[in-house]
């Protein structure tokens, strides 16, 4: 990645540049957010509707770890996302536009007033089923209006939602249900992705052979054949008959849990990252407002799935709290053809498009014609999220999609941060292709070396490269790992005492721009999806023929990183292509299609130190085709192994 200053792309013409914040305003507001967080966040919080407005703001410590925001305030985030717009006379504004997988099927538009009706119906149905405040509700839904409604309905009655992405397997669903002792599931009969049917209810049935729940609410979507278990499963359209026309919002303390979202780490099973109500509400409302510079009446489209944090914060809570019109799309970028995204932008006159580098790269590869045949003049802002964007893809996105005239925001953040942390603001900052930009209000990044020595700080304007930490809490920060606070402390606050460690490597240039270089732990980023290598390894060794496995990431043109697995077999087992295929399918079944290994290399043994530790550094280098810099291999128990590994890699 270049850091040359000549790469600076200026703030676009006033006609399209953001109006939410100029550079002077950014400096002034950022300064205030750091010097007087209390006054700053209290003011931002005033845009929300509180039952009891908070008088306290951030009350936190990173050593010991204790994080509270707005702790004496009470509110309901569903009220802020839906009811208050209706109460303020904006009930006829469009809240959601549903673009189905099938391009000729009906588009559905829902006003805020209609959204309120739908949420009230779903909330009433959940209450009828027996769901109570504080209960965990697992949501396994396709990208439909009902998926969003399910989340808001939980928030309305104070239930904690745990959305599981539709690409996860029955085992993964079961693990998540068990971990948070979720008694309830909301799912659809099936989902659709590029005309393929995703057997959501059947997957839930399979998961529920391993764990049990009290009730499953099933939304009819495709009308496909499914099994219903008497006493446990309820059709939504039946159970919702005659529910009361009103369902008041439960008053929540700002620190009452809002949702759990499972994410991968470098060790063990996925962690249930817990977000609470008030701080998350303020954080998503404020970041959406400033980063996307939304203007009334515009169509905003985030292509993420509600199964990921991007969907939570920037399809549901951020846009809706701002009264925006959000488009949701059930399908995939290349169905029925490679211009589906651009067709949608043209058809709905999308003004703001927020997507992932992996999609940009995949569409770029198909050529410009797919883009240029559509009228994309409605676009006013482009956003990127989920992984580092290579400057080439950035330029294509801006020049071919954005016709070189619109701002691009490259937003760096994480499931744990709740919302955008580092980004340029559209009317304030010149852009650098490949750099996320500058810290958002209240964010104090710091770059440290492996020993914790501070290399660069926001208030010391120096260039440096190292590990990215954040030194002060912000309203949207995750509060804990559900049921395992020690793991929360261990994962994020033990590497560098008193700091939140992001797990990302980062370079800060002389202009104070941050360049995320990727994960520095054993987490890989595959198509913007976070995957723990340990998870894939655990899945592989569950196979009866596998003795040991080591999984690493390697550069992949489209996905960013691919999943590379080194596998040793039990004595007497013969490696061949059929077994490689079988293992690939095995991992798909154990974790889900998103964890499909890209490559399996059989090896008689894994390179280990004399004390038995797998030398991942060497495996990473070999997977990267980088044999020149393997470093010292003399500490290996069996240095001769390396030649065999290299030969195996070259043969693939
Ligand atoms: O490595 C960073 C990468 O994605 C990780 C967070 O993944 P997840 O929790 O699934 O959330 C993804 C959506 C917010 C980070 O640790 N990442 C995310 N955004 C960027 C990024 N890397 C570089 N540039 C980004 N804009």
XYZ file of C-alpha atoms and ligand atoms in Angstrom:
678
model
C 0.000 0.000 0.000
C 1.346 3.419 -0.867
C 1.263 6.176 1.613
C 2.479 8.867 -0.759
C 0.834 12.167 -0.048
C 0.196 12.692 -3.734
C -2.449 9.998 -3.271
C -4.576 12.522 -1.445
C -7.979 12.775 -3.114
C -9.520 16.123 -2.240
C -12.937 16.659 -0.714
C -15.365 16.620 -3.657
C -17.165 19.682 -5.025
C -19.609 21.325 -2.705
C -22.478 19.932 -4.779
C -21.807 16.398 -3.643
C -19.506 16.813 -0.630
C -20.951 16.127 2.757
C -22.697 18.833 4.676
C -22.742 17.121 8.047
C -19.389 18.501 9.031
C -16.613 20.632 7.555
C -12.954 20.192 8.421
C -13.078 23.108 10.874
C -16.169 21.652 12.507
C -14.557 18.213 12.663
C -11.510 19.650 14.412
C -13.588 21.621 16.814
C -15.976 18.751 17.579
C -13.207 16.150 17.821
C -11.301 18.397 20.208
C -14.379 18.898 22.345
C -15.195 15.161 22.328
C -11.758 14.467 23.809
C -11.499 17.377 26.226
C -15.067 17.295 27.448
C -16.576 13.896 26.695
C -19.275 14.542 29.279
C -20.608 17.696 27.615
C -20.068 16.364 24.123
C -21.950 13.056 24.544
C -24.692 14.543 26.636
C -25.371 16.899 23.735
C -25.365 14.086 21.138
C -27.627 12.029 23.393
C -30.210 14.809 23.330
C -31.194 13.894 19.787
C -32.720 10.709 21.188
C -35.960 10.371 23.013
C -35.325 9.288 26.604
C -37.878 8.274 29.191
C -35.485 9.638 31.827
C -32.707 11.661 30.193
C -29.259 10.723 31.464
C -27.251 13.044 33.635
C -24.224 10.761 33.663
C -22.160 9.979 30.601
C -19.106 7.697 30.420
C -18.329 5.954 33.684
C -15.639 3.472 32.783
C -12.259 1.967 33.498
C -10.115 -0.363 31.386
C -8.246 -1.641 34.452
C -10.235 -3.143 36.082
C -12.657 -3.415 33.171
C -16.023 -1.782 33.825
C -17.872 0.151 31.136
C -21.049 2.205 31.609
C -22.554 4.982 29.544
C -25.584 7.135 30.346
C -26.198 4.760 33.261
C -28.998 6.766 34.889
C -30.907 7.230 31.624
C -33.843 5.109 30.498
C -35.176 4.670 26.973
C -36.277 2.175 24.362
C -34.311 1.966 21.127
C -37.287 0.657 19.138
C -39.211 3.766 20.172
C -36.321 5.862 18.868
C -36.099 3.913 15.624
C -39.812 3.781 14.865
C -42.467 5.339 17.111
C -40.991 8.777 17.524
C -40.927 9.383 13.763
C -44.601 8.437 13.565
C -45.418 10.608 16.586
C -43.604 13.523 14.951
C -45.780 13.350 11.831
C -43.291 11.439 9.690
C -45.365 8.247 9.630
C -45.794 8.433 5.860
C -42.034 8.558 5.188
C -40.675 5.322 3.767
C -38.660 3.372 6.325
C -37.754 0.217 4.408
C -37.666 -0.827 0.780
C -37.379 -4.549 0.175
C -35.722 -5.648 -3.064
C -36.273 -9.391 -3.442
C -33.819 -11.966 -4.720
C -35.876 -12.403 -7.885
C -35.511 -9.150 -9.834
C -39.034 -9.317 -11.246
C -40.757 -10.175 -7.973
C -42.575 -7.413 -6.112
C -40.684 -4.674 -4.327
C -42.177 -3.995 -0.910
C -42.126 -0.534 0.653
C -43.016 0.122 4.240
C -43.695 3.532 5.748
C -42.687 4.258 9.328
C -46.356 3.955 10.313
C -46.565 0.540 8.654
C -43.274 -0.506 10.198
C -44.698 0.407 13.591
C -47.726 -1.794 12.922
C -45.521 -4.702 11.892
C -43.237 -4.335 14.896
C -46.190 -4.117 17.259
C -47.674 -7.266 15.710
C -44.430 -9.193 16.040
C -43.819 -7.909 19.584
C -47.343 -8.868 20.616
C -46.849 -12.319 19.124
C -43.599 -12.813 21.009
C -45.338 -11.882 24.245
C -48.147 -14.299 23.418
C -45.578 -17.053 22.883
C -44.163 -16.331 26.346
C -41.070 -14.221 25.621
C -40.214 -11.916 28.536
C -37.836 -9.005 29.138
C -34.247 -10.227 29.356
C -34.938 -13.493 27.466
C -32.516 -14.330 24.653
C -34.177 -14.723 21.272
C -32.215 -16.336 18.435
C -33.066 -14.842 15.050
C -32.188 -16.908 11.955
C -33.792 -15.017 9.135
C -33.180 -14.096 5.512
C -32.670 -10.463 4.508
C -36.317 -9.539 4.626
C -38.432 -6.888 6.281
C -39.459 -9.479 8.877
C -35.802 -9.930 9.834
C -35.584 -6.253 10.745
C -39.011 -6.354 12.376
C -37.940 -9.323 14.512
C -34.961 -7.391 15.875
C -37.024 -4.291 16.616
C -39.796 -6.370 18.205
C -37.297 -7.933 20.600
C -35.916 -4.506 21.468
C -39.459 -3.231 22.016
C -40.235 -5.808 24.711
C -36.754 -5.810 26.212
C -35.766 -9.248 24.904
C -32.121 -9.670 23.893
C -31.729 -10.650 20.266
C -28.970 -12.928 19.033
C -29.013 -12.899 15.249
C -27.311 -15.859 13.596
C -26.283 -15.357 9.969
C -28.199 -17.579 7.527
C -24.908 -19.014 6.234
C -24.208 -20.808 9.494
C -24.797 -24.527 9.961
C -27.155 -26.303 12.383
C -24.189 -27.024 14.656
C -23.252 -23.361 14.744
C -26.859 -22.397 15.542
C -27.012 -25.010 18.300
C -23.752 -23.743 19.818
C -25.035 -20.185 19.907
C -28.431 -21.156 21.327
C -26.724 -23.155 24.045
C -24.124 -20.524 24.895
C -26.669 -17.829 25.711
C -29.383 -20.240 26.919
C -31.794 -18.900 24.361
C -35.314 -20.258 24.806
C -36.749 -18.837 21.614
C -36.041 -18.858 17.899
C -37.490 -16.728 15.131
C -36.807 -18.082 11.649
C -38.309 -18.196 8.170
C -39.279 -21.307 6.256
C -36.504 -20.663 3.738
C -34.302 -17.894 2.426
C -33.315 -17.141 -1.156
C -29.876 -16.321 -2.479
C -29.372 -16.185 -6.205
C -32.430 -18.435 -6.771
C -30.992 -20.994 -4.348
C -33.208 -21.910 -1.443
C -31.592 -21.821 1.990
C -33.331 -24.327 4.295
C -33.537 -22.091 7.353
C -36.281 -23.939 9.226
C -34.758 -27.336 8.411
C -31.425 -26.082 9.788
C -33.175 -24.939 12.960
C -34.843 -28.357 13.244
C -31.439 -30.014 12.940
C -29.969 -27.662 15.564
C -32.857 -28.407 17.901
C -31.955 -32.095 17.890
C -28.955 -31.028 19.988
C -30.457 -28.286 22.144
C -33.999 -27.516 23.105
C -35.979 -24.296 23.178
C -39.454 -23.371 24.369
C -40.761 -21.970 21.116
C -39.995 -21.349 17.460
C -41.815 -18.643 15.551
C -41.808 -19.363 11.826
C -42.321 -16.637 9.236
C -43.617 -17.811 5.877
C -41.365 -16.448 3.158
C -40.910 -18.781 0.172
C -43.825 -21.061 1.033
C -41.504 -24.069 0.776
C -42.344 -27.361 2.486
C -41.177 -27.536 6.088
C -41.860 -29.636 9.157
C -43.597 -28.153 12.168
C -43.224 -29.667 15.626
C -46.461 -29.585 17.570
C -46.336 -27.489 20.720
C -42.939 -25.979 19.873
C -43.292 -24.400 16.435
C -45.786 -21.672 15.601
C -46.564 -20.075 12.294
C -46.238 -16.330 12.675
C -49.277 -15.624 10.504
C -51.390 -17.852 12.753
C -50.087 -16.922 16.194
C -50.262 -13.215 15.357
C -54.007 -13.386 14.657
C -55.828 -11.027 16.965
C -52.845 -9.749 18.935
C -53.602 -6.342 20.473
C -53.146 -3.350 18.153
C -50.817 -1.789 20.690
C -47.744 -3.021 22.461
C -45.989 -0.431 24.560
C -42.210 -0.109 24.514
C -40.639 -1.494 27.669
C -38.555 1.125 29.450
C -34.961 -0.018 29.479
C -32.087 1.195 31.534
C -29.317 2.482 29.288
C -27.153 -0.402 30.462
C -29.761 -3.123 29.923
C -28.587 -5.561 27.222
C -29.863 -4.982 23.694
C -28.225 -7.781 21.769
C -25.633 -10.508 21.647
C -23.730 -11.104 18.438
C -21.327 -14.008 18.081
C -17.972 -13.306 16.532
C -14.796 -15.272 15.996
C -11.632 -14.795 17.975
C -8.205 -16.335 17.873
C -9.064 -19.053 20.356
C -11.953 -21.328 21.152
C -15.553 -21.042 20.171
C -17.149 -17.783 18.993
C -17.732 -15.137 21.638
C -21.138 -13.626 22.371
C -20.302 -9.936 22.198
C -22.823 -8.030 24.314
C -24.071 -4.537 23.509
C -26.333 -2.537 25.761
C -29.066 -0.055 24.963
C -28.283 3.609 25.588
C -24.672 3.929 24.523
C -25.242 1.799 21.429
C -28.290 3.899 20.508
C -26.334 7.156 20.775
C -23.309 5.723 18.995
C -25.208 4.312 15.995
C -27.383 7.423 15.687
C -24.389 9.757 15.779
C -22.031 7.779 13.555
C -24.720 7.218 10.915
C -25.585 10.917 10.913
C -22.014 12.164 10.448
C -20.422 9.406 8.395
C -23.198 8.984 5.850
C -24.370 12.582 5.906
C -27.924 11.398 5.279
C -30.376 13.919 3.815
C -34.150 13.588 4.135
C -35.768 11.627 1.336
C -32.622 9.904 0.147
C -32.409 6.162 -0.393
C -29.645 4.575 1.624
C -28.468 1.050 0.867
C -26.157 -1.066 2.985
C -25.563 -4.418 1.300
C -24.625 -6.262 4.502
C -26.749 -8.949 6.105
C -28.514 -8.416 9.423
C -26.531 -11.425 10.636
C -23.438 -9.239 10.949
C -22.804 -6.159 13.031
C -22.857 -3.948 9.932
C -26.457 -4.992 9.417
C -27.334 -4.313 13.056
C -25.812 -0.844 13.173
C -26.193 0.404 9.599
C -29.260 -1.340 8.228
C -31.368 -1.244 11.365
C -30.455 0.973 14.293
C -28.375 3.757 12.710
C -30.574 4.558 9.689
C -33.923 4.044 11.400
C -33.050 6.188 14.411
C -32.234 8.901 11.874
C -35.572 8.450 10.107
C -33.808 7.357 6.915
C -35.145 5.221 4.080
C -33.112 2.015 4.051
C -33.108 -0.462 1.213
C -32.707 -4.128 2.054
C -31.741 -6.698 -0.537
C -32.201 -10.417 -0.161
C -30.045 -11.595 -3.054
C -26.428 -11.653 -4.172
C -24.400 -9.234 -6.358
C -24.123 -11.559 -9.350
C -27.667 -12.855 -9.717
C -29.206 -12.956 -12.225
C -26.234 -11.111 -13.741
C -23.177 -9.164 -12.690
C -25.002 -5.850 -12.814
C -27.536 -6.587 -10.088
C -26.100 -3.940 -7.711
C -26.061 -1.275 -10.401
C -29.539 -2.222 -11.569
C -30.775 -1.735 -8.019
C -29.017 1.621 -7.641
C -30.619 2.801 -10.898
C -34.050 1.331 -10.174
C -34.379 2.807 -6.680
C -32.229 5.906 -7.218
C -29.917 4.979 -4.367
C -27.961 7.961 -3.011
C -25.709 6.219 -0.489
C -24.197 2.787 -1.102
C -22.323 0.981 1.663
C -20.676 -2.311 0.719
C -17.591 -4.481 1.223
C -14.284 -4.600 -0.678
C -14.846 -8.262 -1.539
C -18.007 -7.353 -3.471
C -16.248 -4.403 -5.112
C -13.363 -6.600 -6.266
C -15.668 -9.324 -7.555
C -17.722 -6.809 -9.553
C -14.644 -4.962 -10.786
C -13.380 -8.215 -12.274
C -16.473 -8.480 -14.464
C -15.606 -5.278 -16.295
C -16.895 -1.716 -16.476
C -19.674 -2.390 -18.994
C -21.913 -3.876 -16.355
C -21.683 -0.595 -14.470
C -21.679 1.993 -17.227
C -24.850 0.717 -18.869
C -26.817 1.975 -15.868
C -27.625 5.483 -14.748
C -25.864 5.844 -11.411
C -26.178 9.606 -11.189
C -28.273 9.298 -8.016
C -25.199 8.153 -6.077
C -23.877 10.806 -3.731
C -21.741 8.828 -1.310
C -19.975 5.476 -1.365
C -18.904 3.504 1.678
C -16.647 0.518 2.282
C -16.433 -1.740 5.319
C -15.231 -5.074 6.624
C -11.649 -5.420 5.434
C -8.827 -3.336 4.055
C -9.649 -2.044 0.576
C -6.774 -2.173 -1.903
C -6.168 1.158 -3.657
C -6.983 -0.361 -7.054
C -10.437 -1.433 -5.937
C -10.916 1.904 -4.165
C -10.133 3.800 -7.380
C -12.457 1.643 -9.447
C -15.233 2.121 -6.889
C -14.801 5.865 -6.895
C -14.058 6.395 -10.594
C -16.248 3.851 -12.362
C -19.121 3.568 -9.877
C -18.847 7.056 -8.398
C -17.798 8.761 -11.673
C -14.882 10.386 -9.803
C -17.224 12.860 -8.212
C -18.506 11.391 -4.953
C -16.845 10.993 -1.568
C -15.814 7.495 -0.496
C -15.806 6.643 3.185
C -13.677 3.656 4.197
C -15.008 2.871 7.640
C -12.933 0.835 10.051
C -14.700 -0.742 12.997
C -15.559 -4.091 14.586
C -18.382 -6.095 16.124
C -16.979 -5.037 19.493
C -16.962 -1.321 18.670
C -20.677 -1.191 17.787
C -20.132 1.441 15.109
C -17.621 3.294 12.964
C -14.376 4.261 14.723
C -12.019 5.467 12.002
C -13.218 7.065 8.778
C -13.017 10.197 6.747
C -16.100 12.425 6.998
C -17.455 13.231 3.540
C -17.345 17.038 3.703
C -14.351 17.320 5.973
C -11.492 15.121 4.904
C -9.534 14.551 1.749
C -9.374 10.817 1.059
C -6.450 8.456 0.608
C -7.248 5.253 -1.273
C -6.594 2.390 1.132
C -6.616 4.439 4.326
C -9.628 4.503 6.631
C -8.721 8.069 7.589
C -9.180 9.815 10.897
C -10.738 8.924 14.243
C -14.434 9.587 14.767
C -15.520 11.858 17.638
C -14.427 10.561 21.007
C -12.046 7.928 19.611
C -8.460 7.893 20.821
C -6.393 5.469 18.741
C -2.887 4.574 19.781
C -0.263 2.471 18.036
C 1.937 0.300 20.223
C 4.660 -2.253 19.593
C 4.461 -5.862 20.762
C 5.856 -4.897 24.162
C 3.294 -2.155 24.600
C 5.604 0.765 23.968
C 3.620 3.672 22.542
C 4.723 4.445 18.986
C 2.069 6.948 17.990
C -0.743 8.713 19.756
C -3.470 11.020 18.482
C -2.007 13.973 20.382
C 1.560 13.302 19.221
C 1.564 13.759 15.483
C 4.018 11.063 14.398
C 4.096 8.310 11.827
C 4.430 4.715 13.040
C 3.348 1.154 12.469
C 2.304 -1.410 15.041
C -0.729 -2.730 16.876
C -3.892 -0.671 17.128
C -5.302 0.096 20.570
C -7.990 2.493 21.739
C -7.236 4.237 25.002
C -10.600 5.655 26.038
C -14.090 4.151 26.056
C -16.801 5.296 23.650
C -20.590 4.916 23.960
C -20.940 1.989 21.522
C -18.257 -0.190 23.043
C -19.190 -3.816 23.820
C -19.660 -4.269 27.555
C -18.734 -7.919 27.971
C -18.708 -11.372 26.449
C -22.036 -12.887 27.392
C -21.595 -15.109 30.416
C -17.819 -14.811 30.424
C -16.524 -11.439 31.553
C -13.071 -12.912 32.200
C -12.807 -13.834 28.565
C -13.758 -10.263 27.640
C -11.009 -8.904 29.874
C -8.527 -11.491 28.684
C -9.231 -10.989 24.969
C -9.272 -7.215 24.765
C -7.584 -5.716 27.815
C -4.811 -8.076 28.871
C -2.303 -7.507 26.049
C -1.816 -3.862 26.924
C -2.943 -2.895 30.407
C -5.483 -0.112 30.481
C -6.108 -0.182 26.721
C -8.590 -1.843 24.397
C -6.621 -3.960 21.910
C -8.331 -4.297 18.541
C -6.382 -7.273 17.183
C -5.531 -5.209 14.103
C -2.203 -4.013 12.787
C -2.107 -0.384 11.726
C 0.105 2.308 10.301
C -0.349 5.998 10.998
C 1.119 8.344 8.419
C 2.483 11.847 8.869
C -0.929 13.360 8.072
C -2.496 11.418 10.906
C -4.295 9.015 8.558
C -4.695 5.439 9.767
C -4.003 2.472 7.461
C -5.335 -0.823 8.775
C -2.963 -3.592 7.709
C -5.076 -6.567 8.819
C -5.370 -8.841 11.815
C -2.287 -9.558 13.873
C -3.905 -12.494 15.686
C -5.105 -15.877 14.431
C -8.236 -14.401 12.962
C -8.627 -14.269 9.208
C -10.934 -12.101 7.176
C -12.601 -14.038 4.384
C -14.832 -11.913 2.172
C -15.228 -9.501 5.054
C -16.310 -12.336 7.365
C -14.296 -12.913 10.452
C -13.121 -16.463 10.968
C -11.006 -17.938 13.721
C -8.418 -20.336 12.355
C -8.866 -22.339 15.569
C -12.539 -22.863 14.732
C -11.727 -24.380 11.351
C -9.012 -26.520 12.922
C -11.424 -27.831 15.570
C -13.914 -28.705 12.835
C -11.266 -30.568 10.810
C -9.978 -32.672 13.681
C -13.509 -33.844 14.422
C -13.314 -35.840 11.184
C -12.468 -39.479 11.868
C -9.562 -39.598 9.415
C -7.863 -36.401 10.559
C -5.119 -36.452 13.128
C -4.027 -32.807 13.195
C -4.770 -29.592 11.322
C -3.306 -26.105 11.102
C -5.223 -23.357 9.320
C -3.842 -20.062 8.046
C -5.004 -17.242 5.801
C -3.416 -16.431 2.460
C -3.980 -13.582 0.007
C -6.980 -14.153 -2.240
C -7.805 -11.841 -5.166
C -11.501 -11.576 -4.466
C -12.030 -12.713 -0.883
C -9.135 -10.727 0.572
C -8.010 -13.823 2.404
C -8.616 -17.475 1.637
C -8.668 -20.405 4.080
C -5.615 -22.674 3.731
C -5.599 -25.918 5.692
C -2.643 -28.181 6.399
C -3.918 -31.583 7.403
C -2.223 -34.704 8.735
C -4.135 -37.961 8.603
C -4.369 -40.808 11.065
C -2.083 -43.786 10.435
C -3.264 -45.914 7.551
C -5.354 -43.165 5.881
C -4.449 -42.200 2.319
C -4.686 -38.595 1.144
C -6.438 -38.005 -2.183
C -8.702 -35.502 -3.945
C -11.840 -37.250 -2.787
C -10.786 -36.919 0.835
C -9.911 -33.248 0.292
C -13.416 -32.703 -1.113
C -14.927 -34.630 1.754
C -13.069 -32.490 4.304
C -14.181 -29.301 2.590
C -17.793 -30.434 2.819
C -17.204 -31.528 6.369
C -16.184 -28.011 7.431
C -19.171 -26.561 5.562
C -21.442 -28.836 7.554
C -19.727 -28.178 10.862
C -19.505 -24.374 10.631
C -21.305 -23.296 7.466
C -20.635 -22.475 3.830
C -18.771 -19.286 4.768
C -16.005 -21.402 6.332
C -15.390 -23.548 3.238
C -11.646 -24.213 2.971
C -10.130 -22.862 -0.243
C -7.272 -25.289 -0.147
C -6.380 -28.451 1.722
C -2.788 -29.632 1.720
C -2.033 -33.018 3.182
C 1.267 -33.354 4.972
C 2.791 -36.254 6.910
C 3.471 -33.899 9.831
C 3.161 -30.257 10.876
C 6.255 -28.149 11.482
C 6.728 -27.909 15.238
C 9.289 -26.602 17.622
C 11.057 -29.115 19.847
C 8.575 -28.226 22.559
C 5.732 -29.207 20.236
C 4.406 -25.793 19.228
C 3.180 -25.512 15.632
C 5.246 -22.907 13.744
C 2.404 -21.033 12.093
C 4.685 -18.345 10.785
C 6.268 -20.889 8.442
C 2.908 -22.291 7.391
C 1.656 -18.774 6.657
C 4.687 -17.959 4.516
C 4.379 -21.190 2.535
C 0.651 -20.626 1.959
C 1.526 -17.120 0.757
C 4.002 -18.584 -1.743
C 6.715 -16.621 0.022
C 9.513 -19.148 0.436
C 12.394 -16.695 0.519
C 11.659 -15.378 3.996
C 10.845 -18.424 6.040
C 13.207 -17.204 8.716
C 14.992 -19.479 11.096
C 13.828 -23.068 10.611
C 16.619 -24.588 12.680
C 14.448 -24.589 15.812
C 12.089 -27.033 14.149
C 12.054 -30.545 15.509
C 12.287 -31.767 11.907
C 13.646 -29.055 9.578
C 13.455 -31.388 6.557
C 9.660 -31.143 6.700
C 9.794 -27.673 5.175
C 10.956 -28.862 1.749
C 8.061 -31.288 1.577
C 5.598 -28.573 2.542
C 6.950 -26.260 -0.153
C 6.814 -29.020 -2.755
C 3.220 -29.768 -1.752
C 2.292 -26.090 -2.064
C 3.849 -25.784 -5.514
C 2.020 -28.876 -6.723
C -1.424 -27.679 -5.907
O -9.609 -6.447 10.725
C -10.579 -5.448 10.788
C -11.556 -5.636 9.650
O -12.630 -6.396 10.156
C -12.429 -6.685 11.543
C -13.724 -6.643 12.272
O -14.567 -7.644 11.797
P -16.067 -7.710 12.282
O -16.123 -7.672 13.755
O -16.685 -8.893 11.617
O -16.739 -6.394 11.765
C -16.753 -6.129 10.400
C -17.607 -4.925 10.110
C -17.377 -3.731 10.920
C -11.464 -5.625 11.999
O -10.776 -6.027 13.149
N -12.067 -4.355 9.127
C -13.305 -3.855 9.277
N -13.437 -2.695 8.587
C -12.247 -2.448 7.998
C -11.379 -3.503 8.353
N -10.096 -3.520 7.936
C -9.663 -2.505 7.169
N -10.438 -1.482 6.785
C -11.737 -1.408 7.169
N -12.494 -0.391 6.758
